[in-house]
PDB file of N, CA and C in Angstrom:
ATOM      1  N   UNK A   1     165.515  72.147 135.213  1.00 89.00           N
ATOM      2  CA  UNK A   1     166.368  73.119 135.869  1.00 89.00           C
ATOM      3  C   UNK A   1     166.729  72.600 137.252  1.00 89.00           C
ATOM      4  N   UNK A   2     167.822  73.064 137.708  1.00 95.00           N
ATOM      5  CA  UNK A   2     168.395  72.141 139.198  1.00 95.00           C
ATOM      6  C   UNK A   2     167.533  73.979 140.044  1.00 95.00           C
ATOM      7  N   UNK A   3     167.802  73.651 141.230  1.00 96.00           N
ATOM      8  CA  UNK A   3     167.138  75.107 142.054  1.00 96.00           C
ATOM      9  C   UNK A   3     166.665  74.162 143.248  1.00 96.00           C
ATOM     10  N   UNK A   4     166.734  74.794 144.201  1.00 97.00           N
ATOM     11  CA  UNK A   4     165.909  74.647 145.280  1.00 97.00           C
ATOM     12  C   UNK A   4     164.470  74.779 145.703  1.00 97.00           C
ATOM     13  N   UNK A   5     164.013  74.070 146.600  1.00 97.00           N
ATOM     14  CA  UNK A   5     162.525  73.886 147.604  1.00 97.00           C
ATOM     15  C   UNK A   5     163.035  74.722 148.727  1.00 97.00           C
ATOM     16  N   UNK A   6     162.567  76.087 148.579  1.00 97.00           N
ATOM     17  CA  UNK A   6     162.019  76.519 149.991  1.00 97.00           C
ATOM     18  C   UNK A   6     161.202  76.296 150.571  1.00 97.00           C
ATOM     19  N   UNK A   7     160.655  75.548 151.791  1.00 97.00           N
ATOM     20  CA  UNK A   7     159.490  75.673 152.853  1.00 97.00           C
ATOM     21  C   UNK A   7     159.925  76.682 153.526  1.00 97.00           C
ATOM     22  N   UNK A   8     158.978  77.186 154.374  1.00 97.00           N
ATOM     23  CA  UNK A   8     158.935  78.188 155.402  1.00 97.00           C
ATOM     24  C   UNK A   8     157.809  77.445 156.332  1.00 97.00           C
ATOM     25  N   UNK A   9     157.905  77.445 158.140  1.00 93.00           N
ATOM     26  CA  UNK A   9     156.641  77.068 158.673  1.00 93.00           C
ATOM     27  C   UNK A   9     156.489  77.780 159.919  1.00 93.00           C
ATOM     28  N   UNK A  10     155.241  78.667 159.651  1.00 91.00           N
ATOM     29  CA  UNK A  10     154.894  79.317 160.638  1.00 91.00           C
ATOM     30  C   UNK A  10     153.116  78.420 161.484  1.00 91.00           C
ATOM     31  N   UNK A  11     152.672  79.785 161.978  1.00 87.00           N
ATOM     32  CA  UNK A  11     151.780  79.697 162.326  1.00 87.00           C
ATOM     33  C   UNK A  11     150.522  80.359 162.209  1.00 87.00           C
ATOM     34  N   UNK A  12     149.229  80.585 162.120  1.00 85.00           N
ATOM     35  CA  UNK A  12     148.287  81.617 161.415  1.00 85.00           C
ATOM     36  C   UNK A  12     148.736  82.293 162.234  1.00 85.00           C
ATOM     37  N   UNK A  13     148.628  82.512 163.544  1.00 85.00           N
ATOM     38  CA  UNK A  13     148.147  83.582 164.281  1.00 85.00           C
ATOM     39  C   UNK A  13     149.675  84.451 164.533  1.00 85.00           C
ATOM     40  N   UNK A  14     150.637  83.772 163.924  1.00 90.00           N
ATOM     41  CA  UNK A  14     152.576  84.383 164.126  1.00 90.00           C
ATOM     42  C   UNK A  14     152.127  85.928 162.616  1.00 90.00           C
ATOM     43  N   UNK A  15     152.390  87.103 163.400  1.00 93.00           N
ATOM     44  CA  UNK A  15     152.377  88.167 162.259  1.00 93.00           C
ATOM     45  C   UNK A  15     153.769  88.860 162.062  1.00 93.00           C
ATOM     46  N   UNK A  16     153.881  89.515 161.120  1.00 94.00           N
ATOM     47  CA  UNK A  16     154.827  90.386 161.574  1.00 94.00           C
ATOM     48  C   UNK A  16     154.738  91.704 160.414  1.00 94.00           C
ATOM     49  N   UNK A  17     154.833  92.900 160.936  1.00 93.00           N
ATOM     50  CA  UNK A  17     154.728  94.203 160.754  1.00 93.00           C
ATOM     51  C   UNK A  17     152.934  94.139 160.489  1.00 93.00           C
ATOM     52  N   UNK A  18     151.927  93.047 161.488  1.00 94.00           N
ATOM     53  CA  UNK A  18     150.669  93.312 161.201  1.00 94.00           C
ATOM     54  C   UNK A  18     150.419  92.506 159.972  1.00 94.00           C
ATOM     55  N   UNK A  19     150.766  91.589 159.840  1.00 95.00           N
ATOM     56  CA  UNK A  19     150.479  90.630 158.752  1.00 95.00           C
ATOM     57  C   UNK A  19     151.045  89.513 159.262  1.00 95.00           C
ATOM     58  N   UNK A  20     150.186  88.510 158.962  1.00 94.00           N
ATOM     59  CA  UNK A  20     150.133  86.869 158.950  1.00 94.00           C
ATOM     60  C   UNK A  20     151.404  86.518 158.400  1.00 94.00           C
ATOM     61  N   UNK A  21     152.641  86.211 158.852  1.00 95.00           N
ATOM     62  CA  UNK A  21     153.542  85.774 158.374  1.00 95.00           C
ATOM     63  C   UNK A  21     153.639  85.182 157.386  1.00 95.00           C
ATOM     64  N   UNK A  22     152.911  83.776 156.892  1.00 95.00           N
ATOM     65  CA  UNK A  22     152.810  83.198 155.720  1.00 95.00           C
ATOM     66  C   UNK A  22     152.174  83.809 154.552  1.00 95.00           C
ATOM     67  N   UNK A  23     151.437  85.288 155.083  1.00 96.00           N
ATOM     68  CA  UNK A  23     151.045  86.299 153.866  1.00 96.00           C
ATOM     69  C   UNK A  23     152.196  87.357 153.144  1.00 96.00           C
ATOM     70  N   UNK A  24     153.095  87.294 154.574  1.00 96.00           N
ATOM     71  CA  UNK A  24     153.992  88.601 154.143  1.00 96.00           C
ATOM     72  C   UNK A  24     155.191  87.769 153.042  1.00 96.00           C
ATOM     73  N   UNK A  25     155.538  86.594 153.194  1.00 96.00           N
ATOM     74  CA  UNK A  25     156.152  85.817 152.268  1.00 96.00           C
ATOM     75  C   UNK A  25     155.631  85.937 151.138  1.00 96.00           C
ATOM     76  N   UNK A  26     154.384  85.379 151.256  1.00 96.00           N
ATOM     77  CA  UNK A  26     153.785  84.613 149.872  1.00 96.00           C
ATOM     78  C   UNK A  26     153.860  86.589 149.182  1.00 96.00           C
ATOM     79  N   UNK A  27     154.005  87.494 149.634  1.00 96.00           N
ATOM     80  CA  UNK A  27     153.417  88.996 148.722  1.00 96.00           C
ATOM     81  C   UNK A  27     155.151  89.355 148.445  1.00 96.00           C
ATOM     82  N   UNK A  28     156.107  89.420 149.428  1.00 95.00           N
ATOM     83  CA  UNK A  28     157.185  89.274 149.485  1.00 95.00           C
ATOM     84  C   UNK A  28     158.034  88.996 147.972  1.00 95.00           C
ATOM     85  N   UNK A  29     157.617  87.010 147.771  1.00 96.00           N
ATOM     86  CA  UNK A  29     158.010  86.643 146.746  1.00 96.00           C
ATOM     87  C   UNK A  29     157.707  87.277 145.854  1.00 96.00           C
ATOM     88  N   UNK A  30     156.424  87.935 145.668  1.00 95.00           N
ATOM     89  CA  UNK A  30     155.955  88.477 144.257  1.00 95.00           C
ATOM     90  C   UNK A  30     156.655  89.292 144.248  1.00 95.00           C
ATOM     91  N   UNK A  31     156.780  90.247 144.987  1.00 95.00           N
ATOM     92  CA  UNK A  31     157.376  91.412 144.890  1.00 95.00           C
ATOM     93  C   UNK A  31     159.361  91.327 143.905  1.00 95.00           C
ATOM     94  N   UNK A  32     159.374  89.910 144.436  1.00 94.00           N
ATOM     95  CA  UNK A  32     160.884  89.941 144.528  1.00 94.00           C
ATOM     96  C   UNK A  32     161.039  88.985 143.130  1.00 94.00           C
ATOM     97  N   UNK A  33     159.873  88.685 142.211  1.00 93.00           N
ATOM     98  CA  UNK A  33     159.635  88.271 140.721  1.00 93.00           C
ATOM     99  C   UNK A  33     160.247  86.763 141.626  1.00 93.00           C
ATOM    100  N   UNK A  34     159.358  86.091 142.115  1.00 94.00           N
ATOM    101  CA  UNK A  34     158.905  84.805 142.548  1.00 94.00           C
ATOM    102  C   UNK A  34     158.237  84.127 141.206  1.00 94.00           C
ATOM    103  N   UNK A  35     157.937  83.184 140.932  1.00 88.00           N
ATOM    104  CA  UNK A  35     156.615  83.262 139.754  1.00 88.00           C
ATOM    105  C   UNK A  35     155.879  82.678 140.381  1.00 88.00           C
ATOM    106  N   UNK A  36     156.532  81.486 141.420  1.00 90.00           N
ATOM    107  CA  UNK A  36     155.005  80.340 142.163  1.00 90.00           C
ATOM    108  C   UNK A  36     155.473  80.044 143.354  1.00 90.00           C
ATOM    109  N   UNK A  37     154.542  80.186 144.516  1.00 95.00           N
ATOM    110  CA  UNK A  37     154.596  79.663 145.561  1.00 95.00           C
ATOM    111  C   UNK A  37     153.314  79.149 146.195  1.00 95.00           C
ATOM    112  N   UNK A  38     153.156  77.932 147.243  1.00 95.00           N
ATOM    113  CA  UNK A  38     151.912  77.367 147.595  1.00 95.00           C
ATOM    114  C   UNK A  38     151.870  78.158 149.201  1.00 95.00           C
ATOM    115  N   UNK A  39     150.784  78.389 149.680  1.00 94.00           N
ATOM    116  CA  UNK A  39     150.623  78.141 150.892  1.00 94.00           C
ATOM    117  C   UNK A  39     149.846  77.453 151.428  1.00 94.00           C
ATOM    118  N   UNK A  40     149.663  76.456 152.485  1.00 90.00           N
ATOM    119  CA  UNK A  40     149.190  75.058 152.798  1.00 90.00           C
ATOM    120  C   UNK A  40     148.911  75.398 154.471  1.00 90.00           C
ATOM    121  N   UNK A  41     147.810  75.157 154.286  1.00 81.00           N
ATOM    122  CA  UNK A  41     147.536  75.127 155.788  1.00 81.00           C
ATOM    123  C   UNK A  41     147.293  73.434 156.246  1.00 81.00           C
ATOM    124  N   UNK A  42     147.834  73.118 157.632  1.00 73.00           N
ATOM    125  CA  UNK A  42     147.922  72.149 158.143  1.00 73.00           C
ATOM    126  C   UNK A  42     146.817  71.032 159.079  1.00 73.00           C
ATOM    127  N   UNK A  43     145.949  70.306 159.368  1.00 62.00           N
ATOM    128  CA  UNK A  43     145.429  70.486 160.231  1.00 62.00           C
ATOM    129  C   UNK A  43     145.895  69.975 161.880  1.00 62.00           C
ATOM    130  N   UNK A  44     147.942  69.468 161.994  1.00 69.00           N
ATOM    131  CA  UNK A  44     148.563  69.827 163.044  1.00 69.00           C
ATOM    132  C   UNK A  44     150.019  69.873 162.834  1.00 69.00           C
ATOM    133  N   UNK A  45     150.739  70.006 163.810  1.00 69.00           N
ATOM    134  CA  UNK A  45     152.143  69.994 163.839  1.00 69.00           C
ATOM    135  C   UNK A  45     152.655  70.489 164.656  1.00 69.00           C
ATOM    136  N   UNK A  46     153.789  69.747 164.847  1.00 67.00           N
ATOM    137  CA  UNK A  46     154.533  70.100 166.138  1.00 67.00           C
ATOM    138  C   UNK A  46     155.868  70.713 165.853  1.00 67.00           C
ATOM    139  N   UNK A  47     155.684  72.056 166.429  1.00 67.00           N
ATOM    140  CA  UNK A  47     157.089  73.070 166.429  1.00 67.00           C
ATOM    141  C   UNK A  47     158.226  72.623 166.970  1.00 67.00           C
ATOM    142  N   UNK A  48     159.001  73.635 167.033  1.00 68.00           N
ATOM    143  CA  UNK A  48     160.739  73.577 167.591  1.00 68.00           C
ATOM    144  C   UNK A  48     160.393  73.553 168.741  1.00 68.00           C
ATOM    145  N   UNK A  49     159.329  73.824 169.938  1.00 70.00           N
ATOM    146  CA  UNK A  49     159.639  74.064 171.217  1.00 70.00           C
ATOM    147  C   UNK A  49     158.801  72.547 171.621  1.00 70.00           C
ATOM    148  N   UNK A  50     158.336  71.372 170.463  1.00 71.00           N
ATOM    149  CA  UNK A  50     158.121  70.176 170.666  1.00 71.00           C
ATOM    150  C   UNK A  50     156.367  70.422 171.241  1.00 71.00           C
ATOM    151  N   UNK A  51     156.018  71.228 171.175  1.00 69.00           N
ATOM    152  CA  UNK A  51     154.624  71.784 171.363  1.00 69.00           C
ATOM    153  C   UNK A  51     153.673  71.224 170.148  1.00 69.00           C
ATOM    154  N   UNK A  52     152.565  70.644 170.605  1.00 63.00           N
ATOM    155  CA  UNK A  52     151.852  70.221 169.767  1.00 63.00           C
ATOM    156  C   UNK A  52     150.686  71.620 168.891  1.00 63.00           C
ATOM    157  N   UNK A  53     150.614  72.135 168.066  1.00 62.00           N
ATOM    158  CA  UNK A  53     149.549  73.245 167.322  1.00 62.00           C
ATOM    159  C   UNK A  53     148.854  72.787 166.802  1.00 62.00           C
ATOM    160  N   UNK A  54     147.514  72.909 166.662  1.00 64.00           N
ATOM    161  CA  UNK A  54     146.868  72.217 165.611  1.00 64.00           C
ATOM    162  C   UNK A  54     145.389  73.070 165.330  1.00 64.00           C
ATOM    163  N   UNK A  55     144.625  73.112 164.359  1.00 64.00           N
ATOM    164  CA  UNK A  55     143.416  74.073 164.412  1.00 64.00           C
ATOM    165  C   UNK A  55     142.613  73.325 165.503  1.00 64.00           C
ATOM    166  N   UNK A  56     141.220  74.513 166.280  1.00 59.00           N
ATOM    167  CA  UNK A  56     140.186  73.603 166.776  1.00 59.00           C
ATOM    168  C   UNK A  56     139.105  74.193 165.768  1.00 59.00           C
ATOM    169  N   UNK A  57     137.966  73.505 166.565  1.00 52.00           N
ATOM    170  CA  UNK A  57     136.596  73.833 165.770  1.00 52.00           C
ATOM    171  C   UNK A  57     136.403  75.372 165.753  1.00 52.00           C
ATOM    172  N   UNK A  58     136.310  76.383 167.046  1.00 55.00           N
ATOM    173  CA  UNK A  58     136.555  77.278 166.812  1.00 55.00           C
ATOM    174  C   UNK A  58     137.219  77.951 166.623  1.00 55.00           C
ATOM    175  N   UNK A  59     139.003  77.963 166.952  1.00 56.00           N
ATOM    176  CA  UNK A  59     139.869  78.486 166.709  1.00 56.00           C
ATOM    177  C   UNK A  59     141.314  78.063 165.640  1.00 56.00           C
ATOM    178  N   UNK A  60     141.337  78.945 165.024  1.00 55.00           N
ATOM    179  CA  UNK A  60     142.278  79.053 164.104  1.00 55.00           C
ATOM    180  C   UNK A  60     143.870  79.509 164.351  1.00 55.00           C
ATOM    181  N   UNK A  61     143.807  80.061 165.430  1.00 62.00           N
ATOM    182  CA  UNK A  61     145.286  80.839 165.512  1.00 62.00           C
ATOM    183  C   UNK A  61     146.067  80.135 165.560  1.00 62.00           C
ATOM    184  N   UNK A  62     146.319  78.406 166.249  1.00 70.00           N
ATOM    185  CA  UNK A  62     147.649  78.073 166.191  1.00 70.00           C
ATOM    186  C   UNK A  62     147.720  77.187 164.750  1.00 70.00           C
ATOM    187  N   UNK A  63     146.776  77.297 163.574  1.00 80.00           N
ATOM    188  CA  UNK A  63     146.966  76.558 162.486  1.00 80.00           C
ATOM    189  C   UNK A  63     148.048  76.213 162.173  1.00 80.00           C
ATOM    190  N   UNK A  64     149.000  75.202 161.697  1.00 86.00           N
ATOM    191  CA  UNK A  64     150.140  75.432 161.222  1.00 86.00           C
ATOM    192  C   UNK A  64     149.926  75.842 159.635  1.00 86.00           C
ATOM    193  N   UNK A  65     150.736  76.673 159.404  1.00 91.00           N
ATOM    194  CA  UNK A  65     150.781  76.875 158.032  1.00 91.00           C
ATOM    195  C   UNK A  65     152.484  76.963 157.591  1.00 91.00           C
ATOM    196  N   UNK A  66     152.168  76.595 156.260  1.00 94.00           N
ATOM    197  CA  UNK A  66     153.575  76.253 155.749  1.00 94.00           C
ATOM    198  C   UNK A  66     153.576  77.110 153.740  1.00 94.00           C
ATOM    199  N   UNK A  67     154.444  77.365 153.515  1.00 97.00           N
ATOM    200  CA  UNK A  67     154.860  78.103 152.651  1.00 97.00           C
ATOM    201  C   UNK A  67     155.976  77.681 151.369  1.00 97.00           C
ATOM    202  N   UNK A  68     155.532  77.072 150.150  1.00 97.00           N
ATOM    203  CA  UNK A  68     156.582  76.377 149.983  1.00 97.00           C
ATOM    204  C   UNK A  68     157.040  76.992 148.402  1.00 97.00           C
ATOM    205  N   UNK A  69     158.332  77.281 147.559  1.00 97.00           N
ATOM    206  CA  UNK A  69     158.307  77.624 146.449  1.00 97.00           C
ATOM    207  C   UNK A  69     159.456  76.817 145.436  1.00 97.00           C
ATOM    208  N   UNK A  70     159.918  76.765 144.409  1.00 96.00           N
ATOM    209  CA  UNK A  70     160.823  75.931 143.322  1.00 96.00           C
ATOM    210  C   UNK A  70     161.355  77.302 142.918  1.00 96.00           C
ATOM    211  N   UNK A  71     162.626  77.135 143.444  1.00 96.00           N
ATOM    212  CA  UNK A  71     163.516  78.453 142.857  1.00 96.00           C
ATOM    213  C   UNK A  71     164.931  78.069 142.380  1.00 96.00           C
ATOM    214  N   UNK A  72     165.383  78.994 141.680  1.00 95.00           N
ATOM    215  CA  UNK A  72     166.796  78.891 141.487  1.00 95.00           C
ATOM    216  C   UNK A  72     167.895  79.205 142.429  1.00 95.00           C
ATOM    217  N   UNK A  73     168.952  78.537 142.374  1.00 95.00           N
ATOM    218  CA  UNK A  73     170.180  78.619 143.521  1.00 95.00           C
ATOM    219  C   UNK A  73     169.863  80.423 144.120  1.00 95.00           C
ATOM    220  N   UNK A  74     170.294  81.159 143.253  1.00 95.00           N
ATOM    221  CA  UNK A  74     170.342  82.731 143.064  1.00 95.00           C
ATOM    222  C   UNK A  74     169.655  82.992 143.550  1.00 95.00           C
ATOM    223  N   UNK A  75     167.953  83.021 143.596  1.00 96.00           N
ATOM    224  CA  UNK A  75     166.663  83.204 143.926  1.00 96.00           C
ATOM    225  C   UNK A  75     167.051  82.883 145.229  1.00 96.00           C
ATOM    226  N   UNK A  76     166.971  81.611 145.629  1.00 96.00           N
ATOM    227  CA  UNK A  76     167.113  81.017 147.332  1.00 96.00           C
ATOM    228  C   UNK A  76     167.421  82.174 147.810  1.00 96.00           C
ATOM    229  N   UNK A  77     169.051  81.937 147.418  1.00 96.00           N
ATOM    230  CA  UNK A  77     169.959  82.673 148.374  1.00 96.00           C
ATOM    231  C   UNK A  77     170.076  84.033 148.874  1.00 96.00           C
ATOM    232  N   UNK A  78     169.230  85.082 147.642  1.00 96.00           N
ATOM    233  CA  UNK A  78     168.863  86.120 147.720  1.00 96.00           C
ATOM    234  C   UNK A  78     167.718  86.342 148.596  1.00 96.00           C
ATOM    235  N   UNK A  79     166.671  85.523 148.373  1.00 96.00           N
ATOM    236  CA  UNK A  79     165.139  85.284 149.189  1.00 96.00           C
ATOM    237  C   UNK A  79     165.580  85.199 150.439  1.00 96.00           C
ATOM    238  N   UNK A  80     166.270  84.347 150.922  1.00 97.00           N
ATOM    239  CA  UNK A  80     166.926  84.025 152.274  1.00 97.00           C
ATOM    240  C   UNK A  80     167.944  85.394 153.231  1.00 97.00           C
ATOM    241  N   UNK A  81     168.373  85.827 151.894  1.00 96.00           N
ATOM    242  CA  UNK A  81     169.180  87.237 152.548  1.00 96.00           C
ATOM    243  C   UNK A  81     167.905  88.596 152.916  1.00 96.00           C
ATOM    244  N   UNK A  82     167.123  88.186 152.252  1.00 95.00           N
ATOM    245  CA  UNK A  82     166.015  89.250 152.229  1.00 95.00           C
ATOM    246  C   UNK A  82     165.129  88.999 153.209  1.00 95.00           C
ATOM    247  N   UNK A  83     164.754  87.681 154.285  1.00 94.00           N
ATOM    248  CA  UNK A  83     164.359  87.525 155.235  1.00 94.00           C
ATOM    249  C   UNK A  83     165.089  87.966 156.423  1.00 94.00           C
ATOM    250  N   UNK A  84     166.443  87.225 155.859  1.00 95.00           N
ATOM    251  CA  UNK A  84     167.528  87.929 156.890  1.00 95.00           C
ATOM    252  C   UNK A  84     167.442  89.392 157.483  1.00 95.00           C
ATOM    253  N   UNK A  85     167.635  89.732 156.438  1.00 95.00           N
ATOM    254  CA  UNK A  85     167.605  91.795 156.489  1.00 95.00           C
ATOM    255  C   UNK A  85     166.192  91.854 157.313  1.00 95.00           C
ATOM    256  N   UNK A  86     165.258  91.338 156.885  1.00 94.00           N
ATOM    257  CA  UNK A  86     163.938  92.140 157.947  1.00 94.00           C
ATOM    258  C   UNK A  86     163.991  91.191 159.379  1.00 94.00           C
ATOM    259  N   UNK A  87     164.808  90.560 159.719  1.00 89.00           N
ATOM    260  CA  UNK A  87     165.083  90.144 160.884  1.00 89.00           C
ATOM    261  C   UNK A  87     164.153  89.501 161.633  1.00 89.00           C
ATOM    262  N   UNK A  88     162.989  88.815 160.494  1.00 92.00           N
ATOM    263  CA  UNK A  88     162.232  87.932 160.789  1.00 92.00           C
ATOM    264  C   UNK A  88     163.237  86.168 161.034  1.00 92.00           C
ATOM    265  N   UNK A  89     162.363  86.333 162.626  1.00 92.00           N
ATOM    266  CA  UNK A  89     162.668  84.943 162.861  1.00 92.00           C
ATOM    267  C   UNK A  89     161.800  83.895 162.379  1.00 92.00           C
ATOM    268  N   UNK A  90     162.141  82.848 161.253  1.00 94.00           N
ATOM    269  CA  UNK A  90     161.395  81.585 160.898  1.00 94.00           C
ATOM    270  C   UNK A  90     161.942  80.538 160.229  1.00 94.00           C
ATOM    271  N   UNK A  91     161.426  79.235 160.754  1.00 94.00           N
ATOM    272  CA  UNK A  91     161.966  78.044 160.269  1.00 94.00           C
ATOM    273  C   UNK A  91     161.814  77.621 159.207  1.00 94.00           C
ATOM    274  N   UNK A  92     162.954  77.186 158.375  1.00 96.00           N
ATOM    275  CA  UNK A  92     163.173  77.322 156.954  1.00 96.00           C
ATOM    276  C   UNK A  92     163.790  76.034 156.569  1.00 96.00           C
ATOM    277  N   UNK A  93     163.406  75.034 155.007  1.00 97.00           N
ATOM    278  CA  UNK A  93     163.785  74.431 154.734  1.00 97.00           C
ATOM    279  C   UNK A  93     164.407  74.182 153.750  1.00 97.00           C
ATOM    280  N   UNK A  94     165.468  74.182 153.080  1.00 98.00           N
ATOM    281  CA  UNK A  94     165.927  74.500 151.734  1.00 98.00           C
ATOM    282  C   UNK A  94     166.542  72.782 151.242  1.00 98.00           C
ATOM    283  N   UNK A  95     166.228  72.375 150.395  1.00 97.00           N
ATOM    284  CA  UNK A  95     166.114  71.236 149.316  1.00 97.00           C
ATOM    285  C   UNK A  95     166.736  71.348 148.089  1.00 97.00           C
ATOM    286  N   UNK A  96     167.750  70.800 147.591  1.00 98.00           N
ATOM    287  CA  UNK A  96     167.783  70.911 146.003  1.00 98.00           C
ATOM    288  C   UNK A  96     167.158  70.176 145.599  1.00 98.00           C
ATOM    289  N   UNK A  97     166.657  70.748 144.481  1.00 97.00           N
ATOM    290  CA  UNK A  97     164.911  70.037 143.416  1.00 97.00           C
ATOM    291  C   UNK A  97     166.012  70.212 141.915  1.00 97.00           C
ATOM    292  N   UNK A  98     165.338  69.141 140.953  1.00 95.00           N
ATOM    293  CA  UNK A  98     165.456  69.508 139.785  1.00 95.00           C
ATOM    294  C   UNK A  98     163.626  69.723 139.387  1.00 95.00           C
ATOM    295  N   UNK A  99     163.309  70.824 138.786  1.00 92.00           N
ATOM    296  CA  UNK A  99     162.555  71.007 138.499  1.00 92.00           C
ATOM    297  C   UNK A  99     162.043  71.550 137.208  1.00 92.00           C
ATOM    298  N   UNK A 100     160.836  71.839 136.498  1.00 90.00           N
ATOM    299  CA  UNK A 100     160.520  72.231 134.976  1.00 90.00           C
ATOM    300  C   UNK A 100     159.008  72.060 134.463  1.00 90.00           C
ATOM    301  N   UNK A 101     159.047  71.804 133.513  1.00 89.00           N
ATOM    302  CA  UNK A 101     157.024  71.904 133.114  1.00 89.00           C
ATOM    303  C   UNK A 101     157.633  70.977 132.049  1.00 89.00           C
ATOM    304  N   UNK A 102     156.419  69.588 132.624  1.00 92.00           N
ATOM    305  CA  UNK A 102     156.394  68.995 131.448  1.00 92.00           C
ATOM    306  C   UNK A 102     155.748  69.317 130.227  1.00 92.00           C
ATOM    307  N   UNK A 103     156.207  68.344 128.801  1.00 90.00           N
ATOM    308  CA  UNK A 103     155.526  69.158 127.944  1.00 90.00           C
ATOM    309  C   UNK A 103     155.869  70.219 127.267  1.00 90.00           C
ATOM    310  N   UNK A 104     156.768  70.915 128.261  1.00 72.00           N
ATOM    311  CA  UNK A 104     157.152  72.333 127.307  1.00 72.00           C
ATOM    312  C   UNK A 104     158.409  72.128 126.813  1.00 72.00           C
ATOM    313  N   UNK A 105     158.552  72.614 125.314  1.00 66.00           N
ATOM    314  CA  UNK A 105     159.572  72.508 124.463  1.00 66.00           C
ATOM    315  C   UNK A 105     160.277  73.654 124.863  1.00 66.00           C
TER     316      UNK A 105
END
């Protein structure tokens, strides 16, 4: 199937409406009949403001975390309008993938 790679990349400690940003996605998609998405935590990376984040031993909040799923054109574009609407600000990567399950007839 042709479809797109969404990433999304936040940060642990970035929330919004009281939730971990990379949680409200990953529940988001389900909601919105997603079937698979990863979330990946980082151990650094450097944002848009060229700022270095990275976990320490004790702290977790600036983890980078990243969010990634294999969707169809439709899916994207809808997913993307639906971030839009809640007027969450986040950096987004969109890819065309051909993608599928090997093996399956």
């Amino acid at each position: 199937m042709k479809g797109y790679q969404l990433t999304f990349y936040t940060q642990q400690n970035r929330e919004y409406k009281g939730v971990p940003i990379a949680r409200w996605i990953m529940d988001e998609a389900q909601k919105f009949g997603i079937s698979g998405a990863t979330m990946m935590m980082a151990a650094e990376g450097m944002g848009r403001d060229g700022k270095l984040h990275s976990v320490g031993f004790f702290e977790l909040t600036e983890q980078p975390v990243e969010v990634k799923m294999a969707i169809s054109e439709q899916q994207a574009d809808s997913f993307l309008e639906l971030i839009a609407q809640s007027e969450l600000r986040i950096f987004y990567v969109k890819t065309p993938i051909e993608y599928g399950i090997v093996g399956e007839n």
